[in-house]
PDB file of C-alpha atoms in Angstrom:
ATOM      1  CA  UNK A   1       0.000   0.000   0.000  1.00  0.00           C
ATOM      2  CA  UNK A   2       2.771   2.452   0.905  1.00  0.00           C
ATOM      3  CA  UNK A   3       4.488   1.587  -2.348  1.00  0.00           C
ATOM      4  CA  UNK A   4       1.403   2.618  -4.304  1.00  0.00           C
ATOM      5  CA  UNK A   5       0.979   5.814  -2.278  1.00  0.00           C
ATOM      6  CA  UNK A   6       4.550   6.819  -3.089  1.00  0.00           C
ATOM      7  CA  UNK A   7       3.900   6.184  -6.777  1.00  0.00           C
ATOM      8  CA  UNK A   8       0.727   8.271  -6.636  1.00  0.00           C
ATOM      9  CA  UNK A   9       2.726  11.141  -5.133  1.00  0.00           C
ATOM     10  CA  UNK A  10       5.238  10.894  -7.958  1.00  0.00           C
ATOM     11  CA  UNK A  11       2.505  11.161 -10.579  1.00  0.00           C
ATOM     12  CA  UNK A  12       0.704  13.933  -8.721  1.00  0.00           C
ATOM     13  CA  UNK A  13       3.929  15.934  -8.592  1.00  0.00           C
ATOM     14  CA  UNK A  14       4.332  15.367 -12.341  1.00  0.00           C
ATOM     15  CA  UNK A  15       0.872  16.840 -12.930  1.00  0.00           C
ATOM     16  CA  UNK A  16      -1.122  13.664 -13.541  1.00  0.00           C
ATOM     17  CA  UNK A  17      -4.803  14.495 -13.168  1.00  0.00           C
ATOM     18  CA  UNK A  18      -5.812  11.183 -11.599  1.00  0.00           C
ATOM     19  CA  UNK A  19      -2.687   9.654 -10.036  1.00  0.00           C
ATOM     20  CA  UNK A  20      -4.499   7.018  -7.970  1.00  0.00           C
ATOM     21  CA  UNK A  21      -6.348   5.588 -10.959  1.00  0.00           C
ATOM     22  CA  UNK A  22      -3.223   5.760 -13.105  1.00  0.00           C
ATOM     23  CA  UNK A  23      -1.189   3.799 -10.584  1.00  0.00           C
ATOM     24  CA  UNK A  24      -3.954   1.218 -10.240  1.00  0.00           C
ATOM     25  CA  UNK A  25      -4.163   0.709 -14.003  1.00  0.00           C
ATOM     26  CA  UNK A  26      -0.408   0.487 -14.496  1.00  0.00           C
ATOM     27  CA  UNK A  27       0.035  -1.879 -11.569  1.00  0.00           C
ATOM     28  CA  UNK A  28      -2.855  -4.029 -12.790  1.00  0.00           C
ATOM     29  CA  UNK A  29      -1.247  -4.149 -16.223  1.00  0.00           C
ATOM     30  CA  UNK A  30       2.035  -5.334 -14.713  1.00  0.00           C
ATOM     31  CA  UNK A  31       0.363  -7.892 -12.440  1.00  0.00           C
ATOM     32  CA  UNK A  32      -2.146  -9.126 -14.990  1.00  0.00           C
ATOM     33  CA  UNK A  33      -5.147  -8.460 -12.786  1.00  0.00           C
ATOM     34  CA  UNK A  34      -7.990  -5.993 -12.340  1.00  0.00           C
ATOM     35  CA  UNK A  35      -7.115  -2.548 -10.908  1.00  0.00           C
ATOM     36  CA  UNK A  36      -8.732  -3.089  -7.500  1.00  0.00           C
ATOM     37  CA  UNK A  37      -7.038  -6.469  -7.106  1.00  0.00           C
ATOM     38  CA  UNK A  38      -3.580  -4.909  -6.883  1.00  0.00           C
ATOM     39  CA  UNK A  39      -4.083  -4.243  -3.175  1.00  0.00           C
ATOM     40  CA  UNK A  40      -4.376  -7.975  -2.520  1.00  0.00           C
ATOM     41  CA  UNK A  41      -1.423  -9.089  -4.619  1.00  0.00           C
ATOM     42  CA  UNK A  42       2.210  -9.461  -3.702  1.00  0.00           C
ATOM     43  CA  UNK A  43       4.699  -7.963  -6.135  1.00  0.00           C
ATOM     44  CA  UNK A  44       8.032  -9.552  -6.906  1.00  0.00           C
ATOM     45  CA  UNK A  45      11.125  -7.386  -7.036  1.00  0.00           C
ATOM     46  CA  UNK A  46      11.125  -7.770 -10.833  1.00  0.00           C
ATOM     47  CA  UNK A  47       7.524  -6.575 -11.024  1.00  0.00           C
ATOM     48  CA  UNK A  48       8.345  -3.575  -8.853  1.00  0.00           C
ATOM     49  CA  UNK A  49      11.182  -2.617 -11.204  1.00  0.00           C
ATOM     50  CA  UNK A  50       8.850  -2.981 -14.210  1.00  0.00           C
ATOM     51  CA  UNK A  51       6.183  -0.870 -12.523  1.00  0.00           C
ATOM     52  CA  UNK A  52       8.713   1.847 -11.711  1.00  0.00           C
ATOM     53  CA  UNK A  53       9.603   1.959 -15.401  1.00  0.00           C
ATOM     54  CA  UNK A  54       5.940   2.341 -16.337  1.00  0.00           C
ATOM     55  CA  UNK A  55       5.487   5.090 -13.760  1.00  0.00           C
ATOM     56  CA  UNK A  56       8.524   6.903 -15.163  1.00  0.00           C
ATOM     57  CA  UNK A  57       6.882   6.929 -18.591  1.00  0.00           C
ATOM     58  CA  UNK A  58       3.697   8.324 -17.071  1.00  0.00           C
ATOM     59  CA  UNK A  59       5.746  10.977 -15.241  1.00  0.00           C
ATOM     60  CA  UNK A  60       6.976  12.193 -18.624  1.00  0.00           C
ATOM     61  CA  UNK A  61       3.363  12.682 -19.666  1.00  0.00           C
ATOM     62  CA  UNK A  62       2.889   9.623 -21.861  1.00  0.00           C
ATOM     63  CA  UNK A  63      -0.809   8.643 -21.879  1.00  0.00           C
ATOM     64  CA  UNK A  64      -1.673   5.613 -19.758  1.00  0.00           C
ATOM     65  CA  UNK A  65      -3.462   4.047 -22.729  1.00  0.00           C
ATOM     66  CA  UNK A  66      -0.268   4.104 -24.790  1.00  0.00           C
ATOM     67  CA  UNK A  67       1.764   2.674 -21.926  1.00  0.00           C
ATOM     68  CA  UNK A  68      -0.702  -0.179 -21.412  1.00  0.00           C
ATOM     69  CA  UNK A  69      -1.134  -0.550 -25.154  1.00  0.00           C
ATOM     70  CA  UNK A  70      -4.871  -0.958 -25.379  1.00  0.00           C
ATOM     71  CA  UNK A  71      -8.203   0.561 -24.378  1.00  0.00           C
ATOM     72  CA  UNK A  72     -11.679  -0.836 -23.870  1.00  0.00           C
ATOM     73  CA  UNK A  73     -14.090   0.442 -26.516  1.00  0.00           C
ATOM     74  CA  UNK A  74     -17.661  -0.830 -26.244  1.00  0.00           C
ATOM     75  CA  UNK A  75     -16.369  -4.088 -24.821  1.00  0.00           C
ATOM     76  CA  UNK A  76     -13.673  -4.557 -27.454  1.00  0.00           C
ATOM     77  CA  UNK A  77      -9.979  -4.487 -26.588  1.00  0.00           C
ATOM     78  CA  UNK A  78      -8.584  -1.963 -29.052  1.00  0.00           C
ATOM     79  CA  UNK A  79      -4.810  -1.756 -29.323  1.00  0.00           C
ATOM     80  CA  UNK A  80      -3.602   1.828 -29.344  1.00  0.00           C
ATOM     81  CA  UNK A  81      -0.217   3.474 -29.706  1.00  0.00           C
ATOM     82  CA  UNK A  82       1.148   6.788 -31.049  1.00  0.00           C
ATOM     83  CA  UNK A  83       0.159   5.815 -34.598  1.00  0.00           C
ATOM     84  CA  UNK A  84      -3.406   6.896 -33.853  1.00  0.00           C
ATOM     85  CA  UNK A  85      -5.599   8.952 -31.542  1.00  0.00           C
ATOM     86  CA  UNK A  86      -6.679   7.298 -28.295  1.00  0.00           C
ATOM     87  CA  UNK A  87     -10.385   6.305 -28.505  1.00  0.00           C
ATOM     88  CA  UNK A  88     -12.563   8.423 -26.197  1.00  0.00           C
ATOM     89  CA  UNK A  89     -15.898   7.710 -24.451  1.00  0.00           C
ATOM     90  CA  UNK A  90     -17.587  10.399 -26.575  1.00  0.00           C
ATOM     91  CA  UNK A  91     -16.817   8.334 -29.641  1.00  0.00           C
ATOM     92  CA  UNK A  92     -18.521   5.318 -28.087  1.00  0.00           C
ATOM     93  CA  UNK A  93     -21.685   7.406 -28.101  1.00  0.00           C
ATOM     94  CA  UNK A  94     -21.172   8.120 -31.804  1.00  0.00           C
ATOM     95  CA  UNK A  95     -21.232   4.361 -32.430  1.00  0.00           C
ATOM     96  CA  UNK A  96     -24.326   4.035 -30.253  1.00  0.00           C
ATOM     97  CA  UNK A  97     -26.171   6.652 -32.324  1.00  0.00           C
ATOM     98  CA  UNK A  98     -25.278   4.886 -35.578  1.00  0.00           C
ATOM     99  CA  UNK A  99     -26.427   1.547 -34.163  1.00  0.00           C
ATOM    100  CA  UNK A 100     -29.672   3.058 -32.959  1.00  0.00           C
ATOM    101  CA  UNK A 101     -30.336   4.435 -36.429  1.00  0.00           C
ATOM    102  CA  UNK A 102     -29.385   1.200 -38.183  1.00  0.00           C
ATOM    103  CA  UNK A 103     -31.939  -0.637 -36.088  1.00  0.00           C
ATOM    104  CA  UNK A 104     -34.668   1.446 -37.717  1.00  0.00           C
ATOM    105  CA  UNK A 105     -33.445   0.920 -41.284  1.00  0.00           C
ATOM    106  CA  UNK A 106     -34.418  -1.877 -43.605  1.00  0.00           C
ATOM    107  CA  UNK A 107     -31.832  -2.598 -46.251  1.00  0.00           C
ATOM    108  CA  UNK A 108     -33.423  -3.765 -49.477  1.00  0.00           C
ATOM    109  CA  UNK A 109     -32.940  -7.327 -50.598  1.00  0.00           C
ATOM    110  CA  UNK A 110     -31.391  -8.388 -47.315  1.00  0.00           C
ATOM    111  CA  UNK A 111     -27.979  -7.151 -48.472  1.00  0.00           C
ATOM    112  CA  UNK A 112     -25.182  -6.057 -46.152  1.00  0.00           C
ATOM    113  CA  UNK A 113     -25.138  -2.580 -44.631  1.00  0.00           C
ATOM    114  CA  UNK A 114     -22.216  -0.741 -46.217  1.00  0.00           C
ATOM    115  CA  UNK A 115     -20.387   1.632 -43.875  1.00  0.00           C
ATOM    116  CA  UNK A 116     -17.387   3.872 -44.398  1.00  0.00           C
ATOM    117  CA  UNK A 117     -15.433   5.115 -41.368  1.00  0.00           C
ATOM    118  CA  UNK A 118     -13.464   8.233 -42.364  1.00  0.00           C
ATOM    119  CA  UNK A 119     -10.306   9.005 -40.388  1.00  0.00           C
ATOM    120  CA  UNK A 120     -10.481   5.594 -38.749  1.00  0.00           C
ATOM    121  CA  UNK A 121      -7.356   5.814 -36.565  1.00  0.00           C
ATOM    122  CA  UNK A 122      -7.287   2.628 -34.472  1.00  0.00           C
ATOM    123  CA  UNK A 123     -10.358   1.415 -36.350  1.00  0.00           C
ATOM    124  CA  UNK A 124     -12.439   1.512 -33.173  1.00  0.00           C
ATOM    125  CA  UNK A 125     -15.598   2.961 -34.766  1.00  0.00           C
ATOM    126  CA  UNK A 126     -15.708   0.671 -37.774  1.00  0.00           C
ATOM    127  CA  UNK A 127     -14.700  -2.383 -35.750  1.00  0.00           C
ATOM    128  CA  UNK A 128     -17.363  -1.749 -33.119  1.00  0.00           C
ATOM    129  CA  UNK A 129     -19.975  -1.414 -35.853  1.00  0.00           C
ATOM    130  CA  UNK A 130     -18.768  -4.558 -37.622  1.00  0.00           C
ATOM    131  CA  UNK A 131     -18.841  -6.413 -34.305  1.00  0.00           C
ATOM    132  CA  UNK A 132     -22.354  -5.315 -33.388  1.00  0.00           C
ATOM    133  CA  UNK A 133     -23.816  -5.471 -36.918  1.00  0.00           C
ATOM    134  CA  UNK A 134     -23.076  -8.979 -38.232  1.00  0.00           C
ATOM    135  CA  UNK A 135     -24.302  -8.014 -41.708  1.00  0.00           C
ATOM    136  CA  UNK A 136     -22.178  -4.853 -41.976  1.00  0.00           C
ATOM    137  CA  UNK A 137     -19.310  -4.364 -44.399  1.00  0.00           C
ATOM    138  CA  UNK A 138     -16.930  -1.624 -43.280  1.00  0.00           C
ATOM    139  CA  UNK A 139     -14.425   0.391 -45.278  1.00  0.00           C
ATOM    140  CA  UNK A 140     -12.003   2.190 -42.963  1.00  0.00           C
ATOM    141  CA  UNK A 141     -10.271   5.243 -44.434  1.00  0.00           C
ATOM    142  CA  UNK A 142      -7.331   7.248 -43.156  1.00  0.00           C
ATOM    143  CA  UNK A 143      -4.677   9.491 -44.665  1.00  0.00           C
ATOM    144  CA  UNK A 144      -2.079   7.871 -42.370  1.00  0.00           C
ATOM    145  CA  UNK A 145      -0.652   4.543 -43.519  1.00  0.00           C
ATOM    146  CA  UNK A 146       0.561   3.948 -39.961  1.00  0.00           C
ATOM    147  CA  UNK A 147      -2.956   4.350 -38.560  1.00  0.00           C
ATOM    148  CA  UNK A 148      -4.339   2.001 -41.208  1.00  0.00           C
ATOM    149  CA  UNK A 149      -1.756  -0.621 -40.255  1.00  0.00           C
ATOM    150  CA  UNK A 150      -2.893  -0.376 -36.638  1.00  0.00           C
ATOM    151  CA  UNK A 151      -6.551  -0.645 -37.675  1.00  0.00           C
ATOM    152  CA  UNK A 152      -5.795  -3.796 -39.678  1.00  0.00           C
ATOM    153  CA  UNK A 153      -3.947  -5.292 -36.708  1.00  0.00           C
ATOM    154  CA  UNK A 154      -6.990  -4.666 -34.535  1.00  0.00           C
ATOM    155  CA  UNK A 155      -9.329  -6.150 -37.121  1.00  0.00           C
ATOM    156  CA  UNK A 156      -7.237  -9.290 -37.408  1.00  0.00           C
ATOM    157  CA  UNK A 157      -6.963  -9.774 -33.662  1.00  0.00           C
ATOM    158  CA  UNK A 158     -10.726  -9.315 -33.235  1.00  0.00           C
ATOM    159  CA  UNK A 159     -11.530 -11.703 -36.060  1.00  0.00           C
ATOM    160  CA  UNK A 160     -13.273  -9.039 -38.161  1.00  0.00           C
ATOM    161  CA  UNK A 161     -10.899  -8.799 -41.136  1.00  0.00           C
ATOM    162  CA  UNK A 162     -13.336 -10.396 -43.592  1.00  0.00           C
ATOM    163  CA  UNK A 163     -15.811  -7.531 -43.190  1.00  0.00           C
ATOM    164  CA  UNK A 164     -13.305  -4.733 -42.555  1.00  0.00           C
ATOM    165  CA  UNK A 165     -11.170  -3.335 -45.347  1.00  0.00           C
ATOM    166  CA  UNK A 166      -8.864  -0.318 -45.260  1.00  0.00           C
ATOM    167  CA  UNK A 167      -8.144   2.388 -47.803  1.00  0.00           C
ATOM    168  CA  UNK A 168      -5.547   5.160 -47.695  1.00  0.00           C
ATOM    169  CA  UNK A 169      -7.256   8.394 -48.727  1.00  0.00           C
ATOM    170  CA  UNK A 170      -7.615  12.057 -47.806  1.00  0.00           C
ATOM    171  CA  UNK A 171     -11.208  11.953 -46.531  1.00  0.00           C
ATOM    172  CA  UNK A 172     -13.345  10.450 -49.329  1.00  0.00           C
ATOM    173  CA  UNK A 173     -11.007  11.813 -51.986  1.00  0.00           C
ATOM    174  CA  UNK A 174     -10.201   8.371 -53.413  1.00  0.00           C
ATOM    175  CA  UNK A 175     -13.845   7.942 -54.362  1.00  0.00           C
ATOM    176  CA  UNK A 176     -13.969  11.411 -55.870  1.00  0.00           C
ATOM    177  CA  UNK A 177     -10.993  10.556 -58.120  1.00  0.00           C
ATOM    178  CA  UNK A 178     -12.574   7.268 -59.163  1.00  0.00           C
ATOM    179  CA  UNK A 179     -15.839   9.042 -59.820  1.00  0.00           C
ATOM    180  CA  UNK A 180     -14.198  11.675 -62.013  1.00  0.00           C
ATOM    181  CA  UNK A 181     -12.354   8.983 -63.950  1.00  0.00           C
ATOM    182  CA  UNK A 182     -15.579   7.086 -64.570  1.00  0.00           C
ATOM    183  CA  UNK A 183     -17.312  10.225 -65.741  1.00  0.00           C
ATOM    184  CA  UNK A 184     -14.591  10.898 -68.296  1.00  0.00           C
ATOM    185  CA  UNK A 185     -14.946   7.367 -69.643  1.00  0.00           C
ATOM    186  CA  UNK A 186     -18.731   7.111 -69.587  1.00  0.00           C
ATOM    187  CA  UNK A 187     -20.061  10.664 -69.621  1.00  0.00           C
ATOM    188  CA  UNK A 188     -22.705   9.577 -67.143  1.00  0.00           C
ATOM    189  CA  UNK A 189     -23.948  11.389 -64.089  1.00  0.00           C
ATOM    190  CA  UNK A 190     -21.936  11.030 -60.877  1.00  0.00           C
ATOM    191  CA  UNK A 191     -24.966   9.546 -59.169  1.00  0.00           C
ATOM    192  CA  UNK A 192     -25.019   6.660 -61.635  1.00  0.00           C
ATOM    193  CA  UNK A 193     -21.328   5.791 -61.485  1.00  0.00           C
ATOM    194  CA  UNK A 194     -19.361   5.289 -58.306  1.00  0.00           C
ATOM    195  CA  UNK A 195     -21.466   7.538 -56.097  1.00  0.00           C
ATOM    196  CA  UNK A 196     -24.349   6.323 -53.930  1.00  0.00           C
ATOM    197  CA  UNK A 197     -22.442   3.280 -52.725  1.00  0.00           C
ATOM    198  CA  UNK A 198     -22.622   3.512 -48.931  1.00  0.00           C
ATOM    199  CA  UNK A 199     -25.490   3.401 -46.473  1.00  0.00           C
ATOM    200  CA  UNK A 200     -23.556   5.197 -43.729  1.00  0.00           C
ATOM    201  CA  UNK A 201     -20.613   7.570 -43.515  1.00  0.00           C
ATOM    202  CA  UNK A 202     -19.347   7.982 -39.966  1.00  0.00           C
ATOM    203  CA  UNK A 203     -16.366   9.961 -38.731  1.00  0.00           C
ATOM    204  CA  UNK A 204     -14.610  11.412 -35.740  1.00  0.00           C
ATOM    205  CA  UNK A 205     -12.648  13.978 -37.763  1.00  0.00           C
ATOM    206  CA  UNK A 206     -10.061  16.442 -36.419  1.00  0.00           C
ATOM    207  CA  UNK A 207     -12.245  19.263 -35.054  1.00  0.00           C
ATOM    208  CA  UNK A 208     -10.148  21.090 -32.462  1.00  0.00           C
ATOM    209  CA  UNK A 209      -9.258  24.682 -33.381  1.00  0.00           C
ATOM    210  CA  UNK A 210      -5.569  25.217 -34.097  1.00  0.00           C
ATOM    211  CA  UNK A 211      -5.169  27.775 -31.295  1.00  0.00           C
ATOM    212  CA  UNK A 212      -6.776  25.365 -28.829  1.00  0.00           C
ATOM    213  CA  UNK A 213      -4.449  22.559 -29.948  1.00  0.00           C
ATOM    214  CA  UNK A 214      -1.504  24.666 -28.846  1.00  0.00           C
ATOM    215  CA  UNK A 215      -2.857  24.751 -25.291  1.00  0.00           C
ATOM    216  CA  UNK A 216      -3.835  21.089 -24.959  1.00  0.00           C
ATOM    217  CA  UNK A 217      -2.482  19.025 -22.102  1.00  0.00           C
ATOM    218  CA  UNK A 218       1.060  17.864 -22.798  1.00  0.00           C
ATOM    219  CA  UNK A 219      -0.024  14.218 -22.736  1.00  0.00           C
ATOM    220  CA  UNK A 220      -2.204  14.968 -25.773  1.00  0.00           C
ATOM    221  CA  UNK A 221      -0.133  17.663 -27.459  1.00  0.00           C
ATOM    222  CA  UNK A 222       3.191  15.832 -27.306  1.00  0.00           C
ATOM    223  CA  UNK A 223       2.160  12.215 -27.727  1.00  0.00           C
ATOM    224  CA  UNK A 224      -1.005  11.930 -29.824  1.00  0.00           C
ATOM    225  CA  UNK A 225      -0.875  12.604 -33.586  1.00  0.00           C
ATOM    226  CA  UNK A 226      -1.715  16.253 -34.256  1.00  0.00           C
ATOM    227  CA  UNK A 227      -3.018  15.242 -37.670  1.00  0.00           C
ATOM    228  CA  UNK A 228      -5.937  13.599 -35.872  1.00  0.00           C
ATOM    229  CA  UNK A 229      -6.638  16.618 -33.648  1.00  0.00           C
ATOM    230  CA  UNK A 230      -6.107  19.902 -35.499  1.00  0.00           C
ATOM    231  CA  UNK A 231      -9.192  20.985 -37.441  1.00  0.00           C
ATOM    232  CA  UNK A 232      -7.842  24.343 -38.563  1.00  0.00           C
ATOM    233  CA  UNK A 233      -8.667  27.897 -37.531  1.00  0.00           C
ATOM    234  CA  UNK A 234     -12.343  27.226 -36.782  1.00  0.00           C
ATOM    235  CA  UNK A 235     -11.991  23.476 -36.299  1.00  0.00           C
ATOM    236  CA  UNK A 236     -14.102  22.874 -39.402  1.00  0.00           C
ATOM    237  CA  UNK A 237     -11.475  22.517 -42.133  1.00  0.00           C
ATOM    238  CA  UNK A 238     -12.251  18.843 -42.715  1.00  0.00           C
ATOM    239  CA  UNK A 239     -15.920  18.823 -41.758  1.00  0.00           C
ATOM    240  CA  UNK A 240     -17.012  21.012 -44.693  1.00  0.00           C
ATOM    241  CA  UNK A 241     -15.391  18.924 -47.475  1.00  0.00           C
ATOM    242  CA  UNK A 242     -16.308  15.668 -45.747  1.00  0.00           C
ATOM    243  CA  UNK A 243     -19.999  16.572 -45.685  1.00  0.00           C
ATOM    244  CA  UNK A 244     -19.915  17.555 -49.362  1.00  0.00           C
ATOM    245  CA  UNK A 245     -18.105  14.353 -50.349  1.00  0.00           C
ATOM    246  CA  UNK A 246     -20.389  12.173 -48.220  1.00  0.00           C
ATOM    247  CA  UNK A 247     -23.407  13.529 -50.090  1.00  0.00           C
ATOM    248  CA  UNK A 248     -21.857  12.143 -53.284  1.00  0.00           C
ATOM    249  CA  UNK A 249     -21.042   8.623 -52.076  1.00  0.00           C
ATOM    250  CA  UNK A 250     -24.111   7.854 -49.949  1.00  0.00           C
ATOM    251  CA  UNK A 251     -27.107   5.971 -51.288  1.00  0.00           C
ATOM    252  CA  UNK A 252     -30.468   7.789 -51.284  1.00  0.00           C
ATOM    253  CA  UNK A 253     -31.655   7.769 -47.679  1.00  0.00           C
ATOM    254  CA  UNK A 254     -28.099   7.168 -46.447  1.00  0.00           C
ATOM    255  CA  UNK A 255     -26.837   8.844 -43.284  1.00  0.00           C
ATOM    256  CA  UNK A 256     -23.846  10.919 -42.234  1.00  0.00           C
ATOM    257  CA  UNK A 257     -22.760  10.899 -38.583  1.00  0.00           C
ATOM    258  CA  UNK A 258     -19.993  13.210 -37.348  1.00  0.00           C
ATOM    259  CA  UNK A 259     -18.463  13.818 -33.939  1.00  0.00           C
ATOM    260  CA  UNK A 260     -17.968  17.557 -33.412  1.00  0.00           C
ATOM    261  CA  UNK A 261     -16.696  19.994 -30.816  1.00  0.00           C
ATOM    262  CA  UNK A 262     -19.016  21.137 -28.036  1.00  0.00           C
ATOM    263  CA  UNK A 263     -19.216  24.618 -29.582  1.00  0.00           C
ATOM    264  CA  UNK A 264     -19.700  23.488 -33.192  1.00  0.00           C
ATOM    265  CA  UNK A 265     -23.326  22.396 -33.135  1.00  0.00           C
ATOM    266  CA  UNK A 266     -24.773  25.270 -35.158  1.00  0.00           C
ATOM    267  CA  UNK A 267     -21.881  25.294 -37.620  1.00  0.00           C
ATOM    268  CA  UNK A 268     -22.089  21.541 -38.091  1.00  0.00           C
ATOM    269  CA  UNK A 269     -25.849  21.728 -38.586  1.00  0.00           C
ATOM    270  CA  UNK A 270     -25.463  24.385 -41.273  1.00  0.00           C
ATOM    271  CA  UNK A 271     -22.651  22.459 -42.922  1.00  0.00           C
ATOM    272  CA  UNK A 272     -24.801  19.349 -43.401  1.00  0.00           C
ATOM    273  CA  UNK A 273     -27.783  21.360 -44.606  1.00  0.00           C
ATOM    274  CA  UNK A 274     -25.596  23.167 -47.149  1.00  0.00           C
ATOM    275  CA  UNK A 275     -24.383  19.784 -48.415  1.00  0.00           C
ATOM    276  CA  UNK A 276     -27.975  18.718 -49.075  1.00  0.00           C
ATOM    277  CA  UNK A 277     -28.725  16.591 -46.027  1.00  0.00           C
ATOM    278  CA  UNK A 278     -32.234  16.405 -44.564  1.00  0.00           C
ATOM    279  CA  UNK A 279     -33.465  15.753 -41.037  1.00  0.00           C
ATOM    280  CA  UNK A 280     -30.235  17.220 -39.696  1.00  0.00           C
ATOM    281  CA  UNK A 281     -29.933  16.722 -35.952  1.00  0.00           C
ATOM    282  CA  UNK A 282     -27.537  17.846 -33.227  1.00  0.00           C
ATOM    283  CA  UNK A 283     -27.099  15.242 -30.497  1.00  0.00           C
ATOM    284  CA  UNK A 284     -25.707  16.062 -27.071  1.00  0.00           C
ATOM    285  CA  UNK A 285     -23.260  13.920 -25.154  1.00  0.00           C
ATOM    286  CA  UNK A 286     -23.804  12.617 -21.629  1.00  0.00           C
ATOM    287  CA  UNK A 287     -22.518  15.921 -20.249  1.00  0.00           C
ATOM    288  CA  UNK A 288     -25.222  17.817 -22.132  1.00  0.00           C
ATOM    289  CA  UNK A 289     -22.812  19.273 -24.712  1.00  0.00           C
ATOM    290  CA  UNK A 290     -23.254  19.282 -28.483  1.00  0.00           C
ATOM    291  CA  UNK A 291     -21.230  16.291 -29.676  1.00  0.00           C
ATOM    292  CA  UNK A 292     -22.716  14.655 -32.789  1.00  0.00           C
ATOM    293  CA  UNK A 293     -24.362  16.020 -35.903  1.00  0.00           C
ATOM    294  CA  UNK A 294     -26.222  13.708 -38.257  1.00  0.00           C
ATOM    295  CA  UNK A 295     -28.332  13.926 -41.393  1.00  0.00           C
ATOM    296  CA  UNK A 296     -29.979  11.837 -44.096  1.00  0.00           C
ATOM    297  CA  UNK A 297     -29.957  12.259 -47.841  1.00  0.00           C
TER     298      UNK A 297
END
């Protein structure tokens, strides 16, 4: 017990916001048990040395999730490391909203629900949807090849690779290029070529304003990929083009679901309406803050 108290003091001095919980999680990781069980376990000298090394990493500000190497996301163990953003609880709600909507939809002909997860990072959103929707086919997109590699590793470990494919692309740009190419060859309308292919576009895009990114906690600013955080001057640099592109690749009646910043509800609403979406809705998170904007074609 005294050992753990001393470790908590070290983390508190280093500025850790929840030193007790951090020590419990790191010790549990080293002992291979649940956090509250650490108080009833004896540690070997080797385990104490290993725990000290983990604490030292946390003292330098490294996120606990990266140190442990995984995070629970809707009951799935998602591996995470500096290749991608750490999955957050708010994003679990994004998945919940998509699932709730899917339950009301009837896909014609009994075919699979086709979902594209834009800016997939660890793959947590697409993998959770594939896990909870046995008939779903997920395309996970990211501009980072490193993030895509991590997403594929997670898919393989979770046994979801057959219904989870990855594609390196800047937002939905790969589909826009294919669409333009098809138009040149066929002269047909975009809607009749490669557009209208997905039932759902879902994304947790970078939406933090650039000036806010500069003041983020060091554990986020110095360790997590800024590419997955910085949304430009207003935090909307990727949301505007993503909404416009989604309107071109979704099937009629398809839905777009975006996680947004707490102060971006009105802007997100207008963005989807401008892109041609109907029934646009702002959904609050469990803290009562604007967190998700959705719409249907």
